[in-house]
Short mmCIF file of C-alpha atoms and ligand atoms in Angstrom, two decimals:
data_model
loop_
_atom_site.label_atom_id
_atom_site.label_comp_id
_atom_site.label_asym_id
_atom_site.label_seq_id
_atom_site.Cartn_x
_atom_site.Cartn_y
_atom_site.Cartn_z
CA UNK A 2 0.00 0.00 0.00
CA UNK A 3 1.59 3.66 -0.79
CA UNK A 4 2.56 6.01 1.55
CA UNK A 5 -0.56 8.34 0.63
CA UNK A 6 -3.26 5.89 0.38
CA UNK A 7 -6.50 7.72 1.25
CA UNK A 8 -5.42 11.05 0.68
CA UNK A 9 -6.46 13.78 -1.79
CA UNK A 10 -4.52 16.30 -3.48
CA UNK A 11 -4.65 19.40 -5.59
CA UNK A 12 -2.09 19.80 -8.08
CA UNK A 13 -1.57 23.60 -9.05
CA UNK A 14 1.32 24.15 -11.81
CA UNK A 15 1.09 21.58 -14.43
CA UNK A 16 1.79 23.23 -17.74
CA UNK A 17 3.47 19.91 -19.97
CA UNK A 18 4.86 16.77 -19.03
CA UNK A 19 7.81 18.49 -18.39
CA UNK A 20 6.68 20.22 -15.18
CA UNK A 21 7.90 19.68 -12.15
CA UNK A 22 4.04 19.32 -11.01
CA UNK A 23 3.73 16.76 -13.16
CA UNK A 24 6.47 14.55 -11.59
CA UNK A 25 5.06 15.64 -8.00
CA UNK A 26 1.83 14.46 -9.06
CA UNK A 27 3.05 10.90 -10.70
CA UNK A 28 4.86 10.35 -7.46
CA UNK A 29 2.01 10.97 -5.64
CA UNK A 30 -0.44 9.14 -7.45
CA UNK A 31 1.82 6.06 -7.53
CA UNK A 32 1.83 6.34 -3.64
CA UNK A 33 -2.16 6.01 -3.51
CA UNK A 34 -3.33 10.09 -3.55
CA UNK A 35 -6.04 10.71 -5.39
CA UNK A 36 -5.32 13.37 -7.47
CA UNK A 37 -7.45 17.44 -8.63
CA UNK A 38 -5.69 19.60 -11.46
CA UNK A 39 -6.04 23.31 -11.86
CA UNK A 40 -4.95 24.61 -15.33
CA UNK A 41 -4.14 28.17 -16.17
CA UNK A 42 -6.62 28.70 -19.00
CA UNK A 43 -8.03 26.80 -22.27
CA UNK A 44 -4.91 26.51 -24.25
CA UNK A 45 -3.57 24.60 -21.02
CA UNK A 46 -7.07 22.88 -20.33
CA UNK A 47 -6.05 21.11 -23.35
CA UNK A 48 -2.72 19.77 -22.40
CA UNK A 49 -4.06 19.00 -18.70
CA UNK A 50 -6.69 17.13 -18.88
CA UNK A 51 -5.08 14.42 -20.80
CA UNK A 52 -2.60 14.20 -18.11
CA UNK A 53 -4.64 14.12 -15.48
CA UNK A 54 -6.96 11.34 -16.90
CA UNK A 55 -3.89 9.19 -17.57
CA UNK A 56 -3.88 9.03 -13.96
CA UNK A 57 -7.07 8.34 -13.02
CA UNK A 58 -8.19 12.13 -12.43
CA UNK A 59 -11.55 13.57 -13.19
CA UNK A 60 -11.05 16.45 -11.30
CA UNK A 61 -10.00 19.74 -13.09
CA UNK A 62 -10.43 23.48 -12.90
CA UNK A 63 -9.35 26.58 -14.46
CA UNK A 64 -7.43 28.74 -12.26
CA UNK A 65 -5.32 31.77 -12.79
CA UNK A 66 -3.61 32.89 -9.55
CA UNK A 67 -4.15 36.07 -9.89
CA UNK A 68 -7.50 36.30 -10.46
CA UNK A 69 -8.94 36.35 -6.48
CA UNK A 70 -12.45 34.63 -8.46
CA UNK A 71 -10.86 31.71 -9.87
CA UNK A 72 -9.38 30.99 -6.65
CA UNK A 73 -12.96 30.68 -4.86
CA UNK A 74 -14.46 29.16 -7.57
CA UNK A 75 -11.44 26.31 -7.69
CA UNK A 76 -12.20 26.06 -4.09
CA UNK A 77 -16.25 25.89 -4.11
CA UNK A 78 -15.51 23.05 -6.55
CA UNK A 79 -13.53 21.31 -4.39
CA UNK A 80 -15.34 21.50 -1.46
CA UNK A 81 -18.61 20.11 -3.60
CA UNK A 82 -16.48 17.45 -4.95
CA UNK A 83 -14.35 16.51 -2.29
CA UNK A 84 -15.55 18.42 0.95
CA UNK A 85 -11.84 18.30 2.33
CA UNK A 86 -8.26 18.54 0.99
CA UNK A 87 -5.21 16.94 2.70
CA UNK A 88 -2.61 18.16 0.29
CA UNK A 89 -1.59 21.08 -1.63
CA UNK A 90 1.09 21.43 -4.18
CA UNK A 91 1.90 25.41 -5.80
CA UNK A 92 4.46 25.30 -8.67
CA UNK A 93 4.21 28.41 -9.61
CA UNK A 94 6.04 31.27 -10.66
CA UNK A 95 6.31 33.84 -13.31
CA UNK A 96 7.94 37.20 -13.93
CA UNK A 97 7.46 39.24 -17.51
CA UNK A 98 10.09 37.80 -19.78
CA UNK A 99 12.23 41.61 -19.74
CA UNK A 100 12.52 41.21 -16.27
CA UNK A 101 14.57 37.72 -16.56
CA UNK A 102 16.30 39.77 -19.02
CA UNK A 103 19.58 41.24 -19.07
CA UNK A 104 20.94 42.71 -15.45
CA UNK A 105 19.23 43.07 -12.53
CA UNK A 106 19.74 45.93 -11.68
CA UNK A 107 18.39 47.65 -15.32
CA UNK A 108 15.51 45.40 -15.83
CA UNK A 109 13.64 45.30 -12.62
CA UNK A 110 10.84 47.82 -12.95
CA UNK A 111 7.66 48.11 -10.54
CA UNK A 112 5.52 46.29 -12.88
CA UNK A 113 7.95 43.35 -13.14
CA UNK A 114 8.48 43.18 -9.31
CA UNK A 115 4.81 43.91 -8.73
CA UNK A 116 3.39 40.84 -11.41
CA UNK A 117 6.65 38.36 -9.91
CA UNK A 118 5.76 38.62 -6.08
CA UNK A 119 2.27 38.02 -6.95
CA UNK A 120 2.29 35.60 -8.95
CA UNK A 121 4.92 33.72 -7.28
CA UNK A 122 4.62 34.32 -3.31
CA UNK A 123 1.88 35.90 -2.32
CA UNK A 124 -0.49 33.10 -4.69
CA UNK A 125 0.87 30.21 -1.87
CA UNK A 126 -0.56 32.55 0.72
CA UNK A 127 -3.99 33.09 -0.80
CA UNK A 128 -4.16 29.28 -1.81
CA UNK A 129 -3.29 27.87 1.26
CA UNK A 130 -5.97 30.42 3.16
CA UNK A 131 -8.69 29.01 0.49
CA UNK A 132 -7.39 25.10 1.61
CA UNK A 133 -7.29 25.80 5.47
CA UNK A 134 -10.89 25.14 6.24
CA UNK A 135 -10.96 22.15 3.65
CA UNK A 136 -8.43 20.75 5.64
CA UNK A 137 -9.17 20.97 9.19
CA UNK A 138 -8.60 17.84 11.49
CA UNK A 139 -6.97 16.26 8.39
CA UNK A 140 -3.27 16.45 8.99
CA UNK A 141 -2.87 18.51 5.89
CA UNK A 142 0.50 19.58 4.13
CA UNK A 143 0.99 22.42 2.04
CA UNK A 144 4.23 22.15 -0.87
CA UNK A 145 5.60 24.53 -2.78
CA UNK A 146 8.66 25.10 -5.44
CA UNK A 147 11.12 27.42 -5.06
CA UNK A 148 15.25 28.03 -5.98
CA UNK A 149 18.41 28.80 -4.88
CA UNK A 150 17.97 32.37 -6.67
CA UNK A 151 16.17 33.14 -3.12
CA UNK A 152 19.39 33.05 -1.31
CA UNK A 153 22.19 33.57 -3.76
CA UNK A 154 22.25 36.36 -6.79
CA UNK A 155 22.17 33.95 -9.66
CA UNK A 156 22.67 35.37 -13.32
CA UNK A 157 19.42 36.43 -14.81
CA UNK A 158 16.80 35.44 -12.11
CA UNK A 159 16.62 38.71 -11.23
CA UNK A 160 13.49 39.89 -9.59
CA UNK A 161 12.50 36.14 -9.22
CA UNK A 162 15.04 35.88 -7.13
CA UNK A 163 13.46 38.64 -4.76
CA UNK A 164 9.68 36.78 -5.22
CA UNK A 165 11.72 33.46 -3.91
CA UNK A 166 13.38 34.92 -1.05
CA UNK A 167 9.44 36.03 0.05
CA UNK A 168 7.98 32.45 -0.83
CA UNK A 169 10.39 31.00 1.24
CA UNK A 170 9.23 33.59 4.23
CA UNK A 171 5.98 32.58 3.22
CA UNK A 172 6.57 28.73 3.96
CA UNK A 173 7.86 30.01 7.66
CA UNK A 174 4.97 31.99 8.23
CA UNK A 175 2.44 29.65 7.04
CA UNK A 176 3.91 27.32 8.76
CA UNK A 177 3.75 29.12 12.09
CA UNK A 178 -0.17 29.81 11.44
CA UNK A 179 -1.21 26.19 10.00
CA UNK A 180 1.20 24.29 12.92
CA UNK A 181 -0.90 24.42 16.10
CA UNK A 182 -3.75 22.81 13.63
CA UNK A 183 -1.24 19.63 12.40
CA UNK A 184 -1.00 21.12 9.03
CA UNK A 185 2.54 21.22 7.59
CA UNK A 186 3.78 23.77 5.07
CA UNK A 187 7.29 23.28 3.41
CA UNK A 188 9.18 24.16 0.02
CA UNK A 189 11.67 22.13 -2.07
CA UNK A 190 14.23 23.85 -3.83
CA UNK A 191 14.84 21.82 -6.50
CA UNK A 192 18.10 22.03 -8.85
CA UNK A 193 17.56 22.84 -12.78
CA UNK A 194 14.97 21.41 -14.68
CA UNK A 195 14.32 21.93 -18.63
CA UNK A 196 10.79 22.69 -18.09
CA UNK A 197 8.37 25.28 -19.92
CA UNK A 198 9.39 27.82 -17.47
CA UNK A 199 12.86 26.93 -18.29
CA UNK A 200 12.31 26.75 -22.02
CA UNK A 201 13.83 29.98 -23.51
CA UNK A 202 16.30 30.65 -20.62
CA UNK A 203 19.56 32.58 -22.42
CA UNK A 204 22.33 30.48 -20.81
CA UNK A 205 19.86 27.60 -19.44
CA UNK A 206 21.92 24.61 -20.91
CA UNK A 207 24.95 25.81 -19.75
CA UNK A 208 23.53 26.38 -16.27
CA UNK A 209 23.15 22.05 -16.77
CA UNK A 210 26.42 21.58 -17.41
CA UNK A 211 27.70 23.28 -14.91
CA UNK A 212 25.67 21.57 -11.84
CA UNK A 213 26.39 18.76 -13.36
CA UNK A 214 30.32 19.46 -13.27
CA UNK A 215 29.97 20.90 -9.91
CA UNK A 216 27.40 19.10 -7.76
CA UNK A 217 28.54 16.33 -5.30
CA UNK A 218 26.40 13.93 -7.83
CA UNK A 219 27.71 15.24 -10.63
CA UNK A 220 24.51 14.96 -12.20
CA UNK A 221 21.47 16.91 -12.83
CA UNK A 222 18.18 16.57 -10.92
CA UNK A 223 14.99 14.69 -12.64
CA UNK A 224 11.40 15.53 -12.01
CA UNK A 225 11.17 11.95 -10.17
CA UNK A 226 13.69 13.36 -7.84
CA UNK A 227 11.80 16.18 -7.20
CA UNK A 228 8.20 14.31 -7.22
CA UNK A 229 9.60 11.80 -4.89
CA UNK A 230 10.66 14.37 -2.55
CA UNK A 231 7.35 16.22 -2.80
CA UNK A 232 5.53 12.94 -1.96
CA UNK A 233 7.48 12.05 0.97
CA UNK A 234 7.09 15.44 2.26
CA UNK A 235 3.52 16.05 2.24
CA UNK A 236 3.00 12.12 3.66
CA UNK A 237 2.82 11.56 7.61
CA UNK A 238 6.28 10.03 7.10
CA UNK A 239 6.87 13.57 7.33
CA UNK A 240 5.14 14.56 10.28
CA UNK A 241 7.71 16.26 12.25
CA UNK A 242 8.62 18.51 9.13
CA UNK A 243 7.52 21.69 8.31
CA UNK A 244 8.53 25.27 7.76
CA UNK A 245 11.31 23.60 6.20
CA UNK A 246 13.51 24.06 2.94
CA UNK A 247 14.35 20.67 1.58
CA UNK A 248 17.28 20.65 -1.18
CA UNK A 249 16.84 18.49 -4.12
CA UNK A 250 19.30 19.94 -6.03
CA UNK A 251 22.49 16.62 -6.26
CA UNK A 252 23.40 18.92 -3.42
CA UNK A 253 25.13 22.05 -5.26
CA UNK A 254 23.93 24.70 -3.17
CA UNK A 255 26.24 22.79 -0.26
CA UNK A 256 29.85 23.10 -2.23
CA UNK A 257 32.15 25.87 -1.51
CA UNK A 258 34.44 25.13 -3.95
CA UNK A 259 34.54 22.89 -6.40
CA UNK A 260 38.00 21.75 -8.70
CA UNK A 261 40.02 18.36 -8.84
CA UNK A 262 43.14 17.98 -6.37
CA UNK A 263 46.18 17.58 -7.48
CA UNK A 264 46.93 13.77 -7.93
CA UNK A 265 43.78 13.67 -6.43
CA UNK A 266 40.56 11.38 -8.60
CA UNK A 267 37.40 13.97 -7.69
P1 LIG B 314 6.34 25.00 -15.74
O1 LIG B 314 6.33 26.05 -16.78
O2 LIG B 314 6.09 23.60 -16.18
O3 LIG B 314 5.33 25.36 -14.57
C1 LIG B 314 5.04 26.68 -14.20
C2 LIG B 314 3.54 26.72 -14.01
O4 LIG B 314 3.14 28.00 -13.53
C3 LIG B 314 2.78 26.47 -15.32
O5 LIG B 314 1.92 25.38 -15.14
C4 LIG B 314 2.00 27.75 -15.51
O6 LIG B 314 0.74 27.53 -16.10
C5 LIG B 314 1.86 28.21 -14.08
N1 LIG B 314 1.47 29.62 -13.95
C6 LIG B 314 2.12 30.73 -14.37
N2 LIG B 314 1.38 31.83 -14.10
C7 LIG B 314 0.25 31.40 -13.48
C8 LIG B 314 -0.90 32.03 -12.96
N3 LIG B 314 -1.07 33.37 -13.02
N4 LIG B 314 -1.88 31.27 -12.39
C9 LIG B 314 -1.74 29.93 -12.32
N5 LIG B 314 -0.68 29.27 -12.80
C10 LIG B 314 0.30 29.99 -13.38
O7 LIG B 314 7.77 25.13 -15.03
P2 LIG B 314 8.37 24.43 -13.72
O8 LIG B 314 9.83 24.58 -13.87
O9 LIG B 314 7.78 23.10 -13.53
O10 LIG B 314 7.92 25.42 -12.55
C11 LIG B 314 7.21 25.00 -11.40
C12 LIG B 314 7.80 25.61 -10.15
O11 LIG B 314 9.09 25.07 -9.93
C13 LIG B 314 7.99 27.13 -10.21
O12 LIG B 314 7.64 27.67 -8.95
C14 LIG B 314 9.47 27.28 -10.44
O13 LIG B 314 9.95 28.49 -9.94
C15 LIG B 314 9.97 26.11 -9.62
N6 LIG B 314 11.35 25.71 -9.92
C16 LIG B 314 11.71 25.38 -11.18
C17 LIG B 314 13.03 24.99 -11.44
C18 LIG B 314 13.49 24.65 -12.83
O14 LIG B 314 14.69 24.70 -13.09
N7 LIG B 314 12.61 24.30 -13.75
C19 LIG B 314 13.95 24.93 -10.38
C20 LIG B 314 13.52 25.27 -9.08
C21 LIG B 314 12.22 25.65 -8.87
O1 LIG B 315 11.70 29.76 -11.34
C1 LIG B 315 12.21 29.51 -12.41
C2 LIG B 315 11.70 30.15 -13.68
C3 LIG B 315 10.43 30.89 -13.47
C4 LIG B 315 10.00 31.75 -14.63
C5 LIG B 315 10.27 31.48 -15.96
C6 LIG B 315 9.80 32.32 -16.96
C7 LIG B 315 10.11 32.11 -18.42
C8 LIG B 315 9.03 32.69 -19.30
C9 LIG B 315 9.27 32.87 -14.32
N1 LIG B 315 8.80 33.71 -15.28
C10 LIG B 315 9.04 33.44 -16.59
N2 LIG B 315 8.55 34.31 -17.52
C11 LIG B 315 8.56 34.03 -18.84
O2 LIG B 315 8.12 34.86 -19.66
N3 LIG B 315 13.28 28.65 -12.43
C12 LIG B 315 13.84 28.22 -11.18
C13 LIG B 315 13.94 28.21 -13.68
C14 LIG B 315 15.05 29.16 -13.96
O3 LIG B 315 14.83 30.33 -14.59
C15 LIG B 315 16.04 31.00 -14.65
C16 LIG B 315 17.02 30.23 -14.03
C17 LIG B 315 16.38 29.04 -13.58
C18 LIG B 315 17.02 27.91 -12.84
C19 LIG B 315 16.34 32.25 -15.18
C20 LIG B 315 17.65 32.70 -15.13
C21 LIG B 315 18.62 31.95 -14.52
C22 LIG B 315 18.33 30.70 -13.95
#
């Protein structure tokens, strides 16, 4: 029997096959959840519902973050369908292509910072408001997605990096508020991944190599890395985790230094 048998999740973030919801969601439904997908609008309806059905799913919703309707509705229709929630994943994030464009420091305008903190931080707290009551007396867990860009100043990331650093407040927070109730809320900060976010990235495949050169694996991470993670996380194996930031990343945000020794093999 899986480690989630008997509990129900809703999956917000799948875009392709590619996405890292998407391997969060396999994992999950190969540990027993029962699985609800939100898509971002029709031309995404299209490429999520097929996903969803190939794993047993009927449940699916539009829902744009930043649209404070959609998030009710999504939620009314959950609570008809389902009446409670025990899990919810957020991989989101977006920022107007200019912003991820060029320096920092000239292509970080109001609009750009406004648009990237909403979409990607302040979204987990609105979400996670709407699943509180569906999740009362349910040992619920809350997951979301974020990157070393919230810590370090990473080429290009750029204001993301700023809409990390406040998701990752946002999972401490949360987590203070949801605790006394037995709901969890953590992140993983997952390494690379050629995704549709990732698509389109100036510099993204040499960003690969790198971690891969560099990281105590000396590999990349794969979404079942990341999906495996998620599912352990939002389980009761983890029930004495939360407010946390869990790497998934073939540990490259833990080097200091990385080159071969002289005469040494590494
Ligand atoms: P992806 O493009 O597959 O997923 C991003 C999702 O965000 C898409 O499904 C998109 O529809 C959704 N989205 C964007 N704006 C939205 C809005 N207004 N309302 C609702 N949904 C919206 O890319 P991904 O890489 O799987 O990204 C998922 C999460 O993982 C993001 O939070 C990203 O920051 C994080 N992450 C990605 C990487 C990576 O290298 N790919 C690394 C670390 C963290
Ligand atoms: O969080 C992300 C990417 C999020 C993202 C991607 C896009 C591309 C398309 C947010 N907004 C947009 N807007 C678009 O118009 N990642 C962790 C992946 C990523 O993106 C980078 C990275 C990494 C890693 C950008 C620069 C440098 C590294």
């Amino acid at each position: 029997m899986g480690f989630l048998t008997g509990k129900r999740a809703l999956i917000v973030g799948v875009a392709t096959d590619r996405s890292i919801a998407w391997g969060i969601a396999q994992a999950m439904q190969r540990e027993g959840a029962e699985l609800a997908f939100s898509y971002l609008n029709d031309k995404m309806r299209e490429r999520v519902e097929p996903l969803a059905h190939s794993l047993g799913s009927r449940l699916t919703m539009p829902l744009d973050v930043m649209v404070d309707e959609q998030c009710n509705d999504a939620f009314e229709l959950l609570k008809r369908e389902w009446g409670e929630l025990d899990i919810l994943v957020h991989a989101v994030a977006f920022a107007p292509r200019e912003a991820l464009t060029g320096s920092f420091l000239q292509a970080t305008t109001r609009e750009g910072f406004r648009i990237a903190h909403d979409v990607s931080s302040y979204s987990f707290t609105a979400l996670a408001r709407h699943a509180h009551p569906l999740m009362t007396g349910r040992r619920g867990a809350l997951l979301t997605l974020t990157y070393l860009g919230a810590l370090r100043s990473i080429p290009g990331y750029n204001v993301m990096g700023l809409a990390k650093a406040s998701l990752e407040a946002n999972v401490r927070f949360l987590a203070a508020d949801l605790g006394p109730e037995g709901i969890r809320v953590n992140a993983i900060s997952a390494g690379p991944i050629k995704t549709l976010a990732a698509a389109g990235i100036p510099g993204f495949r040499k960003m690969l190599g790198r971690v891969a050169e560099i990281a105590p694996l000396r590999r990349n991470v794969t979404l079942e890395d990341v999906g495996n993670a998620a599912a352990f996380l939002c389980s009761d194996l983890a029930a004495g985790i939360t407010g946390e930031i869990l790497y998934v990343d073939s540990g490259f945000s833990t080097v200091g230094m990385s080159f071969p020794l002289e005469g040494g093999d590494a």
